[in-house]
């Protein structure tokens, strides 16, 4: 079981990483010095992705393993040697419990930590002055009326071949041309230091006013908005923040509390899906002809359980008095799946013996 579980997890995680990498492409476009950051940021989404991927991987891996055992008649041999169905299910149950613990760690600590790191880095990139102001090789408008162009950006952060056209005021249109420049920050604010250039001012009558300079400081404080505090989304918050949200927004509070309880309940979903799989695979006739039917039954029941989970979360998010449903669903599903797994073989044997006796009497 472990082989296909790891393979499916790696495949789905790789797909998720590629999708997130493409989504972040626009954010770091033009920042060649951030390529390692660009490739590493999508990895921060993997802890959350694993909470969705692991239940699917475990479910599919168990089905694959028991299907192969059925095809080679090994399950029948093991049952014939006296092993019970619970003994056959033990390895799958152990994997399910371990997966549930991993999901719990991801939901309670790793996922919010990684997502907060991702959000902080995204905000940092979005507020990166060099990235906001200048896009190498293009005419960029960071704000209305201001156009900035740079021929290239050097590794040390200095731009060469700069053009800065300021038309924010119709009565004072200025064009700055400089050999090179860089963004500087100090306690007084944010500035653009231009080196070796000229300033061209538009006059009502030609010729234009020209001012040459060795160094010129362009004030950016009126252009760049001050960075705002990062406001984390619900999926980026730790369990304690979700269960005790500090907010006056009633809808936000309800959603946070419901999601926090759902994170706790998610720890048991892999165990329940595994038991559903085992109940479908090990309680019917163990032959190749009914194999596809068993797989189809297991998949359909698992899908119904997942859809019910989404529905329960939606109900609890609107009304926190229904939080108990988030726990009632996995507990009830576990009890039903366990009864199915434990009693169905006996029921099938009774029906089989009854049918044989009826045929013998007739």
Coordinates of N, CA and C in Angstrom, one line a residue, residues 42-252:
X42 N 6.0 28.4 -4.0 CA 4.9 27.4 -4.1 C 5.1 26.3 -3.2
X43 N 6.3 26.0 -2.7 CA 6.4 24.9 -1.7 C 5.7 25.2 -0.4
X44 N 5.5 26.4 -0.1 CA 4.8 26.8 1.1 C 3.3 26.4 1.1
X45 N 2.8 26.2 -0.1 CA 1.4 25.8 -0.2 C 1.2 24.3 0.0
X46 N 2.3 23.5 -0.1 CA 2.2 22.0 0.0 C 1.6 21.5 1.3
X47 N 2.0 22.1 2.5 CA 1.3 21.6 3.7 C -0.2 21.6 3.6
X48 N -0.8 22.7 3.1 CA -2.2 22.7 3.0 C -2.7 21.8 1.9
X49 N -2.0 21.6 0.8 CA -2.4 20.7 -0.2 C -2.4 19.3 0.3
X50 N -1.4 19.0 1.2 CA -1.3 17.6 1.7 C -2.6 17.2 2.5
X51 N -3.2 18.2 3.1 CA -4.5 17.8 3.8 C -5.6 17.4 2.9
X52 N -5.5 17.8 1.6 CA -6.5 17.3 0.6 C -6.0 16.1 -0.1
X53 N -4.6 16.0 -0.3 CA -4.1 15.0 -1.1 C -4.0 13.7 -0.4
X54 N -3.6 13.7 0.9 CA -3.3 12.5 1.6 C -4.5 11.5 1.7
X55 N -5.7 12.0 2.0 CA -6.9 11.1 2.0 C -7.1 10.4 0.7
X56 N -7.0 11.2 -0.4 CA -7.1 10.6 -1.7 C -6.1 9.6 -2.0
X57 N -4.8 9.9 -1.6 CA -3.7 8.9 -1.9 C -3.9 7.6 -1.1
X58 N -4.2 7.8 0.2 CA -4.4 6.6 1.0 C -5.6 5.7 0.5
X59 N -6.7 6.4 0.1 CA -7.9 5.7 -0.4 C -7.5 4.9 -1.6
X60 N -6.8 5.6 -2.6 CA -6.5 4.9 -3.8 C -5.4 3.8 -3.6
X61 N -4.4 4.1 -2.7 CA -3.4 3.1 -2.5 C -4.0 1.8 -1.9
X62 N -4.9 2.0 -1.0 CA -5.5 0.8 -0.4 C -6.3 0.0 -1.4
X63 N -7.1 0.7 -2.2 CA -7.9 0.0 -3.3 C -6.9 -0.7 -4.2
X64 N -5.8 -0.1 -4.6 CA -4.9 -0.7 -5.5 C -4.3 -2.0 -4.9
X65 N -3.9 -1.9 -3.6 CA -3.2 -3.0 -3.0 C -4.2 -4.2 -2.8
X66 N -5.4 -4.0 -2.4 CA -6.3 -5.1 -2.2 C -6.8 -5.6 -3.5
X67 N -6.9 -4.8 -4.5 CA -7.2 -5.3 -5.9 C -6.2 -6.3 -6.4
X68 N -4.9 -5.9 -6.2 CA -3.8 -6.8 -6.6 C -3.9 -8.1 -5.8
X69 N -4.1 -8.0 -4.5 CA -4.2 -9.2 -3.7 C -5.4 -10.1 -4.1
X70 N -6.5 -9.5 -4.6 CA -7.6 -10.3 -5.1 C -7.3 -10.9 -6.4
X71 N -6.6 -10.2 -7.3 CA -6.3 -10.8 -8.6 C -5.4 -12.0 -8.5
X72 N -4.6 -12.0 -7.5 CA -3.7 -13.2 -7.3 C -4.2 -14.2 -6.3
X73 N -5.5 -14.0 -5.9 CA -6.1 -14.9 -4.9 C -5.5 -15.0 -3.6
X74 N -4.7 -14.0 -3.2 CA -3.9 -14.0 -2.0 C -4.9 -13.7 -0.8
X75 N -5.9 -12.9 -1.0 CA -6.8 -12.6 0.1 C -7.6 -13.9 0.5
X76 N -8.0 -14.6 -0.5 CA -8.7 -15.9 -0.2 C -7.8 -16.9 0.5
X77 N -6.5 -16.9 0.2 CA -5.6 -17.8 0.8 C -5.4 -17.4 2.3
X78 N -5.2 -16.1 2.5 CA -5.0 -15.6 3.9 C -6.3 -15.8 4.7
X79 N -7.5 -15.7 4.2 CA -8.7 -16.0 4.9 C -8.8 -17.4 5.2
X80 N -8.4 -18.3 4.3 CA -8.5 -19.7 4.4 C -7.5 -20.2 5.5
X81 N -6.4 -19.5 5.8 CA -5.5 -19.9 6.8 C -5.9 -19.5 8.2
X82 N -7.1 -18.8 8.3 CA -7.6 -18.5 9.6 C -7.5 -17.0 10.0
X83 N -6.9 -16.2 9.1 CA -6.9 -14.7 9.4 C -8.2 -14.1 9.3
X84 N -8.6 -13.2 10.2 CA -9.9 -12.5 10.1 C -9.7 -11.3 9.2
X85 N -10.9 -10.8 8.9 CA -10.9 -9.5 8.0 C -10.3 -8.4 8.8
X86 N -10.5 -8.3 10.1 CA -9.8 -7.2 10.9 C -8.3 -7.3 10.9
X87 N -7.8 -8.6 10.9 CA -6.3 -8.7 10.8 C -5.8 -8.3 9.4
X88 N -6.6 -8.6 8.3 CA -6.2 -8.1 7.0 C -6.3 -6.6 6.9
X89 N -7.2 -6.0 7.7 CA -7.4 -4.5 7.6 C -6.4 -3.8 8.4
X90 N -5.6 -4.5 9.3 CA -4.8 -3.8 10.3 C -3.7 -2.9 9.6
X91 N -3.0 -3.4 8.6 CA -2.0 -2.5 8.0 C -2.6 -1.2 7.4
X92 N -3.8 -1.4 6.8 CA -4.4 -0.2 6.2 C -4.9 0.8 7.3
X93 N -5.4 0.3 8.4 CA -5.8 1.1 9.5 C -4.6 1.9 10.1
X94 N -3.5 1.2 10.2 CA -2.3 1.9 10.8 C -1.9 3.0 9.9
X95 N -1.9 2.8 8.5 CA -1.5 3.8 7.6 C -2.5 5.0 7.7
X96 N -3.8 4.7 7.9 CA -4.8 5.7 8.0 C -4.6 6.5 9.2
X97 N -4.3 5.9 10.3 CA -4.1 6.6 11.6 C -2.8 7.6 11.5
X98 N -1.8 7.0 10.9 CA -0.6 7.9 10.7 C -0.9 9.0 9.8
X99 N -1.6 8.8 8.7 CA -2.0 9.9 7.8 C -2.9 10.9 8.5
X100 N -3.8 10.4 9.4 CA -4.6 11.4 10.1 C -3.7 12.3 11.0
X101 N -2.7 11.7 11.7 CA -1.8 12.5 12.5 C -1.1 13.5 11.7
X102 N -0.6 13.1 10.5 CA 0.1 14.1 9.6 C -0.9 15.2 9.2
X103 N -2.1 14.9 8.9 CA -3.1 15.9 8.5 C -3.3 16.8 9.7
X104 N -3.4 16.3 10.9 CA -3.6 17.1 12.1 C -2.5 18.1 12.3
X105 N -1.2 17.6 12.1 CA -0.1 18.5 12.2 C -0.1 19.6 11.2
X106 N -0.5 19.2 10.0 CA -0.5 20.2 8.9 C -1.6 21.3 9.2
X107 N -2.8 20.8 9.6 CA -3.8 21.8 9.8 C -3.6 22.7 11.0
X108 N -3.0 22.1 12.1 CA -2.8 22.8 13.3 C -1.6 23.7 13.4
X109 N -0.5 23.3 12.6 CA 0.7 24.1 12.7 C 1.4 24.4 11.4
X110 N 1.8 23.3 10.7 CA 2.6 23.5 9.5 C 1.9 24.4 8.4
X111 N 0.6 24.1 8.2 CA -0.1 24.8 7.1 C -0.3 26.3 7.4
X112 N -0.8 26.7 8.6 CA -0.9 28.1 8.8 C 0.5 28.8 8.9
X113 N 1.5 28.1 9.4 CA 2.9 28.7 9.4 C 3.4 29.0 8.0
X114 N 3.2 28.0 7.1 CA 3.7 28.1 5.7 C 2.9 29.1 5.0
X115 N 1.6 29.1 5.1 CA 0.7 30.1 4.4 C 1.0 31.5 4.9
X116 N 1.2 31.7 6.2 CA 1.6 33.1 6.6 C 2.9 33.5 6.1
X117 N 3.9 32.6 6.0 CA 5.1 32.9 5.3 C 4.9 33.3 3.9
X118 N 4.1 32.5 3.2 CA 3.8 32.8 1.8 C 3.1 34.2 1.6
X119 N 2.2 34.5 2.5 CA 1.5 35.8 2.4 C 2.5 36.9 2.7
X120 N 3.3 36.8 3.7 CA 4.3 37.8 4.0 C 5.3 38.0 2.9
X121 N 5.7 37.0 2.2 CA 6.6 37.1 1.0 C 5.9 37.8 -0.1
X122 N 4.6 37.4 -0.3 CA 3.9 38.0 -1.4 C 3.7 39.5 -1.2
X123 N 3.4 39.9 0.0 CA 3.2 41.3 0.4 C 4.6 42.0 0.2
X124 N 5.6 41.4 0.6 CA 7.0 42.0 0.5 C 7.3 42.2 -1.0
X125 N 7.0 41.2 -1.8 CA 7.3 41.4 -3.3 C 6.4 42.5 -3.9
X126 N 5.1 42.5 -3.5 CA 4.2 43.4 -4.0 C 4.5 44.9 -3.6
X127 N 5.1 45.0 -2.4 CA 5.5 46.3 -1.9 C 7.0 46.6 -2.2
X128 N 7.7 45.7 -3.0 CA 9.1 46.0 -3.3 C 9.1 47.2 -4.2
X129 N 9.8 48.3 -3.7 CA 9.8 49.5 -4.4 C 10.4 49.4 -5.8
X130 N 11.5 48.7 -6.0 CA 12.1 48.5 -7.3 C 11.1 47.8 -8.3
X131 N 10.4 46.8 -7.8 CA 9.5 46.1 -8.6 C 8.3 47.0 -9.0
X132 N 7.8 47.8 -8.0 CA 6.6 48.6 -8.2 C 6.9 49.8 -9.2
X133 N 8.1 50.4 -9.0 CA 8.4 51.6 -9.7 C 8.9 51.3 -11.1
X134 N 9.8 50.3 -11.3 CA 10.5 50.1 -12.5 C 10.4 48.7 -13.0
X135 N 10.0 48.5 -14.2 CA 10.0 47.2 -14.9 C 11.0 47.3 -16.0
X136 N 12.0 46.5 -15.9 CA 13.1 46.6 -16.8 C 12.7 46.4 -18.3
X137 N 13.1 47.4 -19.1 CA 12.9 47.3 -20.6 C 11.5 47.7 -21.0
X138 N 10.7 48.2 -20.1 CA 9.3 48.6 -20.5 C 9.0 50.0 -19.9
X139 N 8.0 50.6 -20.5 CA 7.5 51.9 -19.9 C 6.4 51.5 -18.9
X140 N 6.6 51.8 -17.6 CA 5.8 51.4 -16.6 C 5.1 52.6 -15.9
X141 N 3.8 52.5 -15.5 CA 3.1 53.6 -14.9 C 2.7 53.1 -13.5
X142 N 3.6 53.4 -12.5 CA 3.2 53.0 -11.1 C 2.0 53.7 -10.6
X143 N 1.8 55.0 -11.0 CA 0.7 55.8 -10.7 C 0.3 56.5 -11.9
X144 N -1.0 57.0 -11.9 CA -1.5 57.8 -13.0 C -0.6 59.1 -13.2
X145 N -0.1 59.3 -14.4 CA 0.6 60.5 -14.7 C 2.1 60.3 -14.6
X146 N 2.6 59.2 -14.0 CA 4.0 59.0 -13.8 C 4.5 57.8 -14.7
X147 N 5.4 58.0 -15.6 CA 6.0 56.9 -16.4 C 7.5 56.8 -16.2
X148 N 7.9 55.5 -15.9 CA 9.3 55.2 -15.7 C 9.8 54.2 -16.6
X149 N 11.0 54.4 -17.2 CA 11.6 53.4 -18.1 C 13.0 53.2 -17.7
X150 N 13.5 51.9 -17.7 CA 14.9 51.6 -17.5 C 15.4 50.7 -18.5
X151 N 16.6 50.9 -19.0 CA 17.2 50.0 -20.0 C 17.5 48.6 -19.4
X152 N 18.1 48.6 -18.2 CA 18.4 47.4 -17.6 C 18.6 47.6 -16.1
X153 N 18.5 46.5 -15.3 CA 18.8 46.6 -13.9 C 20.0 45.8 -13.6
X154 N 21.0 46.3 -12.9 CA 22.2 45.6 -12.6 C 22.0 44.8 -11.3
X155 N 22.9 43.8 -11.1 CA 22.7 42.9 -9.9 C 22.8 43.7 -8.6
X156 N 23.4 44.8 -8.5 CA 23.5 45.6 -7.3 C 22.3 46.5 -7.1
X157 N 21.2 46.4 -7.9 CA 20.0 47.1 -7.8 C 20.0 48.5 -8.4
X158 N 21.1 48.8 -9.1 CA 21.1 50.1 -9.8 C 20.6 50.0 -11.2
X159 N 19.7 51.0 -11.6 CA 19.1 51.0 -12.9 C 19.9 51.9 -13.8
X160 N 20.1 51.5 -15.1 CA 20.8 52.3 -16.1 C 19.8 52.7 -17.2
X161 N 20.2 53.9 -17.8 CA 19.3 54.4 -18.9 C 17.9 54.7 -18.4
X162 N 17.8 55.6 -17.4 CA 16.5 55.9 -16.8 C 15.8 57.1 -17.5
X163 N 14.5 56.9 -17.7 CA 13.6 58.0 -18.1 C 12.5 58.1 -17.1
X164 N 12.3 59.3 -16.5 CA 11.2 59.4 -15.5 C 10.4 60.6 -16.0
X165 N 9.1 60.4 -16.5 CA 8.3 61.4 -17.0 C 7.1 61.6 -16.0
X166 N 7.1 62.8 -15.4 CA 6.1 63.2 -14.4 C 5.1 64.2 -14.9
X167 N 3.9 63.7 -15.2 CA 2.9 64.5 -15.8 C 1.7 64.5 -14.8
X168 N 1.9 64.4 -13.5 CA 0.8 64.4 -12.6 C 0.2 65.7 -12.4
X169 N 0.9 66.8 -12.7 CA 0.4 68.1 -12.7 C 0.5 68.7 -14.1
X170 N -0.6 69.1 -14.6 CA -0.6 69.6 -16.0 C 0.2 70.9 -16.2
X171 N 0.3 71.7 -15.1 CA 1.1 72.9 -15.2 C 2.5 72.8 -14.8
X172 N 3.0 71.6 -14.6 CA 4.4 71.3 -14.2 C 4.8 70.0 -14.7
X173 N 4.9 69.8 -16.0 CA 5.3 68.5 -16.6 C 6.8 68.5 -16.7
X174 N 7.4 67.4 -16.1 CA 8.9 67.3 -16.1 C 9.3 66.0 -16.6
X175 N 10.4 65.9 -17.4 CA 11.0 64.7 -17.8 C 12.4 64.6 -17.3
X176 N 12.7 63.5 -16.5 CA 14.0 63.3 -16.0 C 14.7 62.2 -16.8
X177 N 15.9 62.5 -17.3 CA 16.7 61.5 -18.0 C 18.0 61.4 -17.2
X178 N 18.4 60.2 -16.9 CA 19.6 60.0 -16.1 C 20.4 58.7 -16.6
X179 N 21.7 58.8 -16.4 CA 22.5 57.7 -16.8 C 22.2 56.4 -15.9
X180 N 22.0 56.6 -14.6 CA 21.6 55.5 -13.7 C 21.0 56.1 -12.5
X181 N 20.4 55.2 -11.7 CA 19.7 55.6 -10.5 C 19.3 54.4 -9.6
X182 N 18.9 54.7 -8.4 CA 18.5 53.7 -7.5 C 17.5 54.2 -6.5
X183 N 16.8 53.3 -5.9 CA 15.8 53.6 -4.8 C 16.5 53.6 -3.5
X184 N 16.3 54.7 -2.7 CA 16.9 54.7 -1.3 C 15.8 55.0 -0.3
X185 N 16.1 54.5 0.9 CA 15.1 54.7 2.0 C 15.9 55.2 3.2
X186 N 15.3 56.1 3.9 CA 15.9 56.6 5.2 C 14.7 57.0 6.1
X187 N 15.1 57.5 7.3 CA 14.1 57.9 8.3 C 13.1 58.9 7.8
X188 N 13.5 59.7 6.8 CA 12.6 60.7 6.3 C 11.6 60.3 5.2
X189 N 11.9 59.1 4.6 CA 11.0 58.6 3.6 C 11.7 57.8 2.5
X190 N 11.1 57.8 1.3 CA 11.5 57.0 0.2 C 11.9 58.0 -1.0
X191 N 13.1 57.8 -1.6 CA 13.5 58.7 -2.7 C 14.1 57.9 -3.8
X192 N 14.2 58.5 -5.0 CA 14.8 58.0 -6.1 C 16.1 58.8 -6.4
X193 N 17.3 58.3 -6.3 CA 18.5 59.0 -6.5 C 18.9 58.8 -8.0
X194 N 18.9 59.9 -8.7 CA 19.3 60.0 -10.1 C 20.7 60.5 -10.3
X195 N 21.5 59.9 -11.1 CA 22.9 60.3 -11.3 C 23.2 60.7 -12.8
X196 N 23.9 61.8 -13.0 CA 24.3 62.2 -14.3 C 23.1 62.3 -15.3
X197 N 22.4 63.4 -15.2 CA 21.2 63.5 -16.1 C 20.8 64.9 -16.3
X198 N 19.6 65.0 -16.9 CA 19.0 66.3 -17.1 C 17.5 66.3 -16.8
X199 N 16.9 67.5 -16.5 CA 15.5 67.6 -16.3 C 15.0 68.6 -17.4
X200 N 13.9 68.1 -18.1 CA 13.3 68.9 -19.2 C 12.0 69.4 -18.7
X201 N 11.8 70.7 -18.7 CA 10.5 71.2 -18.2 C 9.7 71.8 -19.4
X202 N 8.5 71.5 -19.5 CA 7.6 72.0 -20.6 C 7.2 73.5 -20.4
X203 N 7.5 74.3 -21.3 CA 7.2 75.7 -21.2 C 6.1 76.1 -22.2
X204 N 5.3 77.1 -22.0 CA 4.3 77.5 -22.9 C 4.9 77.9 -24.3
X205 N 6.1 78.4 -24.3 CA 6.7 78.8 -25.6 C 8.1 78.1 -25.6
X206 N 8.6 77.6 -26.7 CA 9.9 76.9 -26.8 C 11.0 78.0 -26.6
X207 N 12.2 77.7 -26.3 CA 12.6 76.3 -26.1 C 12.3 75.8 -24.7
X208 N 12.3 74.5 -24.4 CA 12.0 74.0 -23.1 C 13.1 74.3 -22.1
X209 N 12.8 74.3 -20.8 CA 13.7 74.6 -19.7 C 14.5 73.3 -19.4
X210 N 15.8 73.4 -19.4 CA 16.7 72.3 -19.2 C 17.6 72.5 -18.0
X211 N 17.6 71.5 -17.1 CA 18.5 71.6 -16.0 C 19.4 70.4 -15.9
X212 N 20.7 70.6 -16.0 CA 21.6 69.4 -15.9 C 22.0 69.2 -14.4
X213 N 22.2 68.0 -14.1 CA 22.6 67.7 -12.7 C 23.6 66.5 -12.6
X214 N 24.4 66.5 -11.6 CA 25.3 65.4 -11.2 C 24.5 64.4 -10.4
X215 N 23.8 64.8 -9.4 CA 22.9 64.0 -8.6 C 21.6 64.7 -8.3
X216 N 20.5 64.0 -8.4 CA 19.2 64.6 -8.1 C 18.4 63.6 -7.4
X217 N 17.7 64.1 -6.3 CA 16.9 63.2 -5.5 C 15.4 63.5 -5.8
X218 N 14.7 62.5 -6.3 CA 13.3 62.6 -6.6 C 12.5 62.0 -5.5
X219 N 11.6 62.8 -4.9 CA 10.8 62.5 -3.8 C 9.7 61.5 -4.2
X220 N 9.7 60.3 -3.6 CA 8.7 59.3 -3.9 C 7.6 59.2 -2.8
X221 N 7.7 60.0 -1.8 CA 6.7 59.8 -0.7 C 5.3 60.1 -1.1
X222 N 5.1 61.0 -2.1 CA 3.8 61.3 -2.6 C 3.3 60.3 -3.6
X223 N 4.2 59.3 -4.1 CA 3.9 58.4 -5.1 C 3.6 57.0 -4.5
X224 N 4.5 56.6 -3.5 CA 4.4 55.2 -3.0 C 3.5 55.3 -1.7
X225 N 2.5 54.4 -1.7 CA 1.6 54.3 -0.6 C 2.3 53.5 0.5
X226 N 2.2 53.9 1.8 CA 2.8 53.2 2.9 C 2.3 51.8 3.0
X227 N 3.2 50.8 3.3 CA 2.7 49.4 3.4 C 1.7 49.2 4.5
X228 N 0.7 48.4 4.3 CA -0.3 48.1 5.2 C 0.0 46.8 6.0
X229 N -0.7 46.7 7.1 CA -0.5 45.5 7.9 C -1.1 44.3 7.2
X230 N -0.5 43.2 7.3 CA -0.9 42.0 6.7 C -2.2 41.4 7.4
X231 N -3.2 41.2 6.7 CA -4.5 40.6 7.3 C -4.6 39.2 6.8
X232 N -4.4 38.2 7.6 CA -4.3 36.8 7.2 C -5.8 36.3 6.9
X233 N -5.9 35.5 5.9 CA -7.2 34.8 5.6 C -7.4 33.7 6.6
X234 N -8.6 33.2 6.6 CA -9.0 32.1 7.6 C -8.1 30.9 7.4
X235 N -7.8 30.5 6.2 CA -7.0 29.3 6.0 C -5.5 29.5 6.4
X236 N -5.1 30.8 6.7 CA -3.8 31.1 7.1 C -3.6 31.3 8.6
X237 N -4.7 31.0 9.3 CA -4.7 31.3 10.8 C -4.5 30.0 11.6
X238 N -3.9 30.1 12.7 CA -3.7 28.9 13.6 C -5.0 28.6 14.3
X239 N -5.1 27.3 14.8 CA -6.3 26.8 15.4 C -6.8 27.7 16.5
X240 N -5.9 28.2 17.4 CA -6.4 29.1 18.5 C -7.0 30.4 18.0
X241 N -6.5 30.9 16.9 CA -7.0 32.1 16.3 C -8.4 31.9 15.7
X242 N -8.6 30.6 15.2 CA -9.9 30.3 14.6 C -11.0 30.1 15.6
X243 N -10.6 29.4 16.7 CA -11.6 29.0 17.7 C -12.0 30.2 18.6
X244 N -11.0 31.2 18.7 CA -11.3 32.4 19.5 C -10.9 33.6 18.7
X245 N -11.7 33.9 17.6 CA -11.4 35.0 16.7 C -11.6 36.3 17.4
X246 N -10.7 37.2 17.2 CA -10.7 38.6 17.8 C -11.3 39.5 16.7
X247 N -12.6 39.6 16.5 CA -13.2 40.4 15.5 C -14.6 40.7 15.9
X248 N -15.0 41.9 15.3 CA -16.4 42.3 15.5 C -17.3 41.9 14.4
X249 N -16.7 41.3 13.3 CA -17.4 40.8 12.2 C -18.1 39.5 12.5
X250 N -19.4 39.5 12.6 CA -20.1 38.3 13.0 C -19.9 37.1 12.0
X251 N -20.0 37.4 10.7 CA -19.9 36.4 9.7 C -18.5 35.8 9.7
X252 N -17.5 36.7 9.9 CA -16.1 36.2 9.9 C -15.9 35.3 11.2

